[in-house]
Amino acid sequence: MTRSSFSRFAAACLTACVLSSVAPQPVQAQMPAFGQAVAEYASDDRELARFYRENGFGAVWTGEGEEFRQRRQALISALQGAATHGLPVARYDADGLIAQMRAAKTPRDRGMLDVALSKAYLRYARDVQSGILKPSNIDEGMVRTVKYRDRAENMADLINGDPAKVMQKLPPQSHEYIRLRKEMLRLQGLMAHGGWGETVPGKKLEPGDRGASVVKLRNRLMRMGYLGRSATMVYDKQIESAVQMFQADHGLSTDGVAGDSTLSEINVPVEQRLHSVMVAMERERWLPQDRGARHVLVNLTDFTAKIIDDGKVTFETRSVVGMNQHDRRSPEFSDTMEHMIVNPTWNVPRSIAVKEYLPMLQKDPNAVSHLRLTDARGQLVNRGEVDFTQFDKGNFPFDIKQPPSNRNALGLVKFMFPNPQNVYLHDTPAKSLFSRETRAYSHGCIRLQKPFEFAYALLARQTDDPEGTFHDVLKTGRETKIDLVQNIPVHIIYRTATVPAKGKAHYRRDVYGRDGKIWNALEQAGVALDAVRG
């Protein structure tokens, strides 16, 4: 047994002894003082006070019998293991609770202890279920609404179930969360042993190169698990293949050349990857546990949109997301797709109309002639009769529209999930952007590289000829709404770290800097990178 293993074993033994030592007096003898203490110390928590009141101010943790001992033991074990979920251990003060158990001698002491244990349990339950941060407090683009489980339900689960199993089921049960947690523990182990070694100097290495930089590249790829044991000093086929695998896992062009962007990602330290994983775990806690058997998943950092059926990717396309400007970054939220519009009209958002098009019209009333201006009555405006210089952002009175066409900014189809952010998925005439490695260029909506194929996949659930159905509408040239018989949940997420069922973890750049903000907030809350190291 290693020294760290022995230490953990000894701590577990001590904890078990303390938990077993809580030996309350017979219930009848302690009820008045016990109940009074419970009522007093639960009074600052309305829901908890109601729970105790409805249960006759009886003990949840400090009563007699094996069931109470098991609850105490399961809770303390969960609190002591909070760091393995990327949570701040000090927030739950397991050591303080153990000390309070040791000191509890009177019925009043035990009443206070009972409430303290309940509060610790409810705080941990909420944190591990739904996260310790509120997304909208971190960044205005994170408009996701987190669903918090009813605290009375958590208490009822504890009383009616096996305490150890109740604690095990509190964290998200998604495969992604489980894999992220495993990756976190793996990276913490690597960090404890020096990470991935020396960084690789230089701006570019390619097949045929040799020397010290190639050796450092070789060694780092070996430590990362992309290259087997090798003594080569030459950038050979094996290193080229390893670089290509690394590039694929990090969203880079898989040319096998270690250029600026590839070396920049290769040189990212273990600690920074660990930030990404722990932030991803917090983000996973924010998501609804029921994503929908069929749902659309858009990862902003990965520039992809996918259809997921029963946990498997059945369709995938590249996407373009909002550019990295304060009013154009794509938001994160979940909603439900209800319909698609073929041959859409683009109703230019007012922010774009006054910021981009009004200055053009002031210089030349005939500018952007492909757009139509309408007045408050919906009548077409004769530009030659308007002095655009009299208007500004506050009093511009016209709506701007682009009728259906191949040149329409929305392309030939858009996919609607009505939301306050006015964000949706759509086609685009700007096809060249999809070939770029980083694809943050839109005003906030999500552009799809394969919008027609996306439409076919959605319609396949409601027609035997999805392609024919779509094109019959398309060729009319008229704006047409096609309802989806099966509404589909849409989840727009932002993950710089994901872990597939097979293979290594995938990492992406923090394109909007949101993960950096989340990590800073987690650190301020007490989360530590190496909290579970022995």
PDB file of N, CA, C and O in Angstrom, residues 144 287-288 290-298 306-309 333-338 416-417 425 454 458 461 484 486-492:
ATOM      1  N   ARG A 144     -28.391  30.587 -20.849  1.00  0.00           N
ATOM      2  CA  ARG A 144     -28.989  29.307 -20.474  1.00  0.00           C
ATOM      3  C   ARG A 144     -29.673  29.389 -19.110  1.00  0.00           C
ATOM      4  O   ARG A 144     -29.125  29.949 -18.155  1.00  0.00           O
ATOM      5  N   LEU A 287     -26.764  21.845 -18.137  1.00  0.00           N
ATOM      6  CA  LEU A 287     -27.646  21.362 -19.191  1.00  0.00           C
ATOM      7  C   LEU A 287     -28.790  20.521 -18.630  1.00  0.00           C
ATOM      8  O   LEU A 287     -28.629  19.862 -17.601  1.00  0.00           O
ATOM      9  N   PRO A 288     -29.933  20.514 -19.323  1.00  0.00           N
ATOM     10  CA  PRO A 288     -31.015  19.620 -18.890  1.00  0.00           C
ATOM     11  C   PRO A 288     -30.578  18.168 -18.999  1.00  0.00           C
ATOM     12  O   PRO A 288     -29.882  17.786 -19.953  1.00  0.00           O
ATOM     13  N   ASP A 290     -32.430  15.597 -19.495  1.00  0.00           N
ATOM     14  CA  ASP A 290     -33.139  14.977 -20.622  1.00  0.00           C
ATOM     15  C   ASP A 290     -32.945  15.878 -21.837  1.00  0.00           C
ATOM     16  O   ASP A 290     -33.619  16.896 -21.986  1.00  0.00           O
ATOM     17  N   ARG A 291     -32.018  15.531 -22.702  1.00  0.00           N
ATOM     18  CA  ARG A 291     -31.727  16.349 -23.887  1.00  0.00           C
ATOM     19  C   ARG A 291     -32.699  16.071 -25.027  1.00  0.00           C
ATOM     20  O   ARG A 291     -32.753  16.822 -25.986  1.00  0.00           O
ATOM     21  N   GLY A 292     -33.438  14.957 -24.930  1.00  0.00           N
ATOM     22  CA  GLY A 292     -34.297  14.519 -26.013  1.00  0.00           C
ATOM     23  C   GLY A 292     -33.655  13.351 -26.736  1.00  0.00           C
ATOM     24  O   GLY A 292     -32.454  13.388 -27.049  1.00  0.00           O
ATOM     25  N   ALA A 293     -34.432  12.300 -26.987  1.00  0.00           N
ATOM     26  CA  ALA A 293     -33.891  11.142 -27.699  1.00  0.00           C
ATOM     27  C   ALA A 293     -33.310  11.566 -29.037  1.00  0.00           C
ATOM     28  O   ALA A 293     -32.267  11.082 -29.476  1.00  0.00           O
ATOM     29  N   ARG A 294     -34.002  12.485 -29.713  1.00  0.00           N
ATOM     30  CA  ARG A 294     -33.460  13.142 -30.916  1.00  0.00           C
ATOM     31  C   ARG A 294     -33.308  14.613 -30.595  1.00  0.00           C
ATOM     32  O   ARG A 294     -34.244  15.261 -30.118  1.00  0.00           O
ATOM     33  N   HIS A 295     -32.114  15.160 -30.819  1.00  0.00           N
ATOM     34  CA  HIS A 295     -31.918  16.586 -30.596  1.00  0.00           C
ATOM     35  C   HIS A 295     -30.815  17.116 -31.505  1.00  0.00           C
ATOM     36  O   HIS A 295     -30.021  16.360 -32.060  1.00  0.00           O
ATOM     37  N   VAL A 296     -30.812  18.418 -31.651  1.00  0.00           N
ATOM     38  CA  VAL A 296     -29.774  19.112 -32.419  1.00  0.00           C
ATOM     39  C   VAL A 296     -28.772  19.685 -31.430  1.00  0.00           C
ATOM     40  O   VAL A 296     -29.154  20.305 -30.432  1.00  0.00           O
ATOM     41  N   LEU A 297     -27.495  19.456 -31.704  1.00  0.00           N
ATOM     42  CA  LEU A 297     -26.432  19.936 -30.824  1.00  0.00           C
ATOM     43  C   LEU A 297     -25.477  20.807 -31.634  1.00  0.00           C
ATOM     44  O   LEU A 297     -24.877  20.352 -32.615  1.00  0.00           O
ATOM     45  N   VAL A 298     -25.352  22.060 -31.236  1.00  0.00           N
ATOM     46  CA  VAL A 298     -24.430  22.999 -31.884  1.00  0.00           C
ATOM     47  C   VAL A 298     -23.352  23.351 -30.869  1.00  0.00           C
ATOM     48  O   VAL A 298     -23.661  23.919 -29.816  1.00  0.00           O
ATOM     49  N   LYS A 306     -24.920  19.123 -35.182  1.00  0.00           N
ATOM     50  CA  LYS A 306     -25.144  17.685 -35.292  1.00  0.00           C
ATOM     51  C   LYS A 306     -26.592  17.350 -34.950  1.00  0.00           C
ATOM     52  O   LYS A 306     -27.240  18.063 -34.179  1.00  0.00           O
ATOM     53  N   ILE A 307     -27.055  16.263 -35.517  1.00  0.00           N
ATOM     54  CA  ILE A 307     -28.304  15.656 -35.061  1.00  0.00           C
ATOM     55  C   ILE A 307     -27.916  14.400 -34.283  1.00  0.00           C
ATOM     56  O   ILE A 307     -27.157  13.565 -34.782  1.00  0.00           O
ATOM     57  N   ILE A 308     -28.433  14.297 -33.072  1.00  0.00           N
ATOM     58  CA  ILE A 308     -28.136  13.161 -32.201  1.00  0.00           C
ATOM     59  C   ILE A 308     -29.400  12.319 -32.051  1.00  0.00           C
ATOM     60  O   ILE A 308     -30.450  12.836 -31.676  1.00  0.00           O
ATOM     61  N   ASP A 309     -29.299  11.047 -32.361  1.00  0.00           N
ATOM     62  CA  ASP A 309     -30.413  10.115 -32.177  1.00  0.00           C
ATOM     63  C   ASP A 309     -29.992   9.022 -31.212  1.00  0.00           C
ATOM     64  O   ASP A 309     -29.060   8.261 -31.492  1.00  0.00           O
ATOM     65  N   PHE A 333     -27.930  28.527 -25.250  1.00  0.00           N
ATOM     66  CA  PHE A 333     -29.239  28.264 -24.644  1.00  0.00           C
ATOM     67  C   PHE A 333     -29.817  26.990 -25.250  1.00  0.00           C
ATOM     68  O   PHE A 333     -29.249  26.413 -26.192  1.00  0.00           O
ATOM     69  N   SER A 334     -30.926  26.559 -24.732  1.00  0.00           N
ATOM     70  CA  SER A 334     -31.663  25.420 -25.276  1.00  0.00           C
ATOM     71  C   SER A 334     -33.076  25.862 -25.611  1.00  0.00           C
ATOM     72  O   SER A 334     -33.673  26.676 -24.898  1.00  0.00           O
ATOM     73  N   ASP A 335     -33.614  25.347 -26.718  1.00  0.00           N
ATOM     74  CA  ASP A 335     -34.973  25.664 -27.126  1.00  0.00           C
ATOM     75  C   ASP A 335     -35.488  24.512 -27.981  1.00  0.00           C
ATOM     76  O   ASP A 335     -34.845  23.446 -28.020  1.00  0.00           O
ATOM     77  N   THR A 336     -36.589  24.723 -28.666  1.00  0.00           N
ATOM     78  CA  THR A 336     -37.206  23.645 -29.433  1.00  0.00           C
ATOM     79  C   THR A 336     -37.465  24.094 -30.867  1.00  0.00           C
ATOM     80  O   THR A 336     -38.159  25.100 -31.093  1.00  0.00           O
ATOM     81  N   MET A 337     -36.933  23.347 -31.835  1.00  0.00           N
ATOM     82  CA  MET A 337     -37.156  23.650 -33.241  1.00  0.00           C
ATOM     83  C   MET A 337     -38.556  23.201 -33.639  1.00  0.00           C
ATOM     84  O   MET A 337     -38.930  22.047 -33.419  1.00  0.00           O
ATOM     85  N   GLU A 338     -39.322  24.126 -34.238  1.00  0.00           N
ATOM     86  CA  GLU A 338     -40.717  23.855 -34.566  1.00  0.00           C
ATOM     87  C   GLU A 338     -40.979  23.766 -36.067  1.00  0.00           C
ATOM     88  O   GLU A 338     -41.900  23.082 -36.497  1.00  0.00           O
ATOM     89  N   MET A 416     -36.184  27.175 -37.574  1.00  0.00           N
ATOM     90  CA  MET A 416     -36.654  28.083 -36.538  1.00  0.00           C
ATOM     91  C   MET A 416     -36.949  27.393 -35.210  1.00  0.00           C
ATOM     92  O   MET A 416     -37.643  26.373 -35.158  1.00  0.00           O
ATOM     93  N   PHE A 417     -36.402  27.964 -34.148  1.00  0.00           N
ATOM     94  CA  PHE A 417     -36.746  27.587 -32.774  1.00  0.00           C
ATOM     95  C   PHE A 417     -36.927  28.917 -32.035  1.00  0.00           C
ATOM     96  O   PHE A 417     -35.994  29.438 -31.436  1.00  0.00           O
ATOM     97  N   LEU A 425     -30.784  28.587 -37.160  1.00  0.00           N
ATOM     98  CA  LEU A 425     -29.847  27.967 -38.094  1.00  0.00           C
ATOM     99  C   LEU A 425     -30.295  28.294 -39.514  1.00  0.00           C
ATOM    100  O   LEU A 425     -31.503  28.321 -39.792  1.00  0.00           O
ATOM    101  N   PHE A 454     -29.413  18.797 -44.033  1.00  0.00           N
ATOM    102  CA  PHE A 454     -29.966  18.942 -42.683  1.00  0.00           C
ATOM    103  C   PHE A 454     -31.492  18.892 -42.747  1.00  0.00           C
ATOM    104  O   PHE A 454     -32.154  18.223 -41.935  1.00  0.00           O
ATOM    105  N   LEU A 458     -34.210  16.094 -41.098  1.00  0.00           N
ATOM    106  CA  LEU A 458     -35.335  16.456 -40.233  1.00  0.00           C
ATOM    107  C   LEU A 458     -36.660  15.944 -40.804  1.00  0.00           C
ATOM    108  O   LEU A 458     -37.506  15.432 -40.066  1.00  0.00           O
ATOM    109  N   ARG A 461     -38.364  11.989 -40.820  1.00  0.00           N
ATOM    110  CA  ARG A 461     -39.243  11.432 -39.797  1.00  0.00           C
ATOM    111  C   ARG A 461     -40.729  11.617 -40.125  1.00  0.00           C
ATOM    112  O   ARG A 461     -41.574  11.084 -39.426  1.00  0.00           O
ATOM    113  N   LEU A 484     -42.563  20.996 -38.469  1.00  0.00           N
ATOM    114  CA  LEU A 484     -42.004  19.705 -38.089  1.00  0.00           C
ATOM    115  C   LEU A 484     -43.042  18.970 -37.246  1.00  0.00           C
ATOM    116  O   LEU A 484     -43.500  19.496 -36.223  1.00  0.00           O
ATOM    117  N   GLN A 486     -42.554  16.386 -35.507  1.00  0.00           N
ATOM    118  CA  GLN A 486     -41.892  16.120 -34.231  1.00  0.00           C
ATOM    119  C   GLN A 486     -40.977  17.299 -33.914  1.00  0.00           C
ATOM    120  O   GLN A 486     -39.947  17.491 -34.565  1.00  0.00           O
ATOM    121  N   ASN A 487     -41.385  18.130 -32.964  1.00  0.00           N
ATOM    122  CA  ASN A 487     -40.514  19.223 -32.556  1.00  0.00           C
ATOM    123  C   ASN A 487     -39.224  18.663 -31.956  1.00  0.00           C
ATOM    124  O   ASN A 487     -39.241  17.634 -31.268  1.00  0.00           O
ATOM    125  N   ILE A 488     -38.125  19.360 -32.197  1.00  0.00           N
ATOM    126  CA  ILE A 488     -36.813  18.812 -31.835  1.00  0.00           C
ATOM    127  C   ILE A 488     -36.070  19.770 -30.907  1.00  0.00           C
ATOM    128  O   ILE A 488     -35.884  20.951 -31.249  1.00  0.00           O
ATOM    129  N   PRO A 489     -35.637  19.308 -29.740  1.00  0.00           N
ATOM    130  CA  PRO A 489     -34.830  20.165 -28.864  1.00  0.00           C
ATOM    131  C   PRO A 489     -33.532  20.582 -29.558  1.00  0.00           C
ATOM    132  O   PRO A 489     -32.910  19.787 -30.272  1.00  0.00           O
ATOM    133  N   VAL A 490     -33.166  21.832 -29.342  1.00  0.00           N
ATOM    134  CA  VAL A 490     -31.908  22.370 -29.867  1.00  0.00           C
ATOM    135  C   VAL A 490     -31.084  22.853 -28.686  1.00  0.00           C
ATOM    136  O   VAL A 490     -31.568  23.623 -27.854  1.00  0.00           O
ATOM    137  N   HIS A 491     -29.841  22.403 -28.611  1.00  0.00           N
ATOM    138  CA  HIS A 491     -28.944  22.810 -27.537  1.00  0.00           C
ATOM    139  C   HIS A 491     -27.719  23.490 -28.154  1.00  0.00           C
ATOM    140  O   HIS A 491     -26.936  22.842 -28.852  1.00  0.00           O
ATOM    141  N   ILE A 492     -27.598  24.777 -27.930  1.00  0.00           N
ATOM    142  CA  ILE A 492     -26.414  25.513 -28.387  1.00  0.00           C
ATOM    143  C   ILE A 492     -25.466  25.594 -27.200  1.00  0.00           C
ATOM    144  O   ILE A 492     -25.750  26.255 -26.201  1.00  0.00           O
TER     145      ILE A 492
END
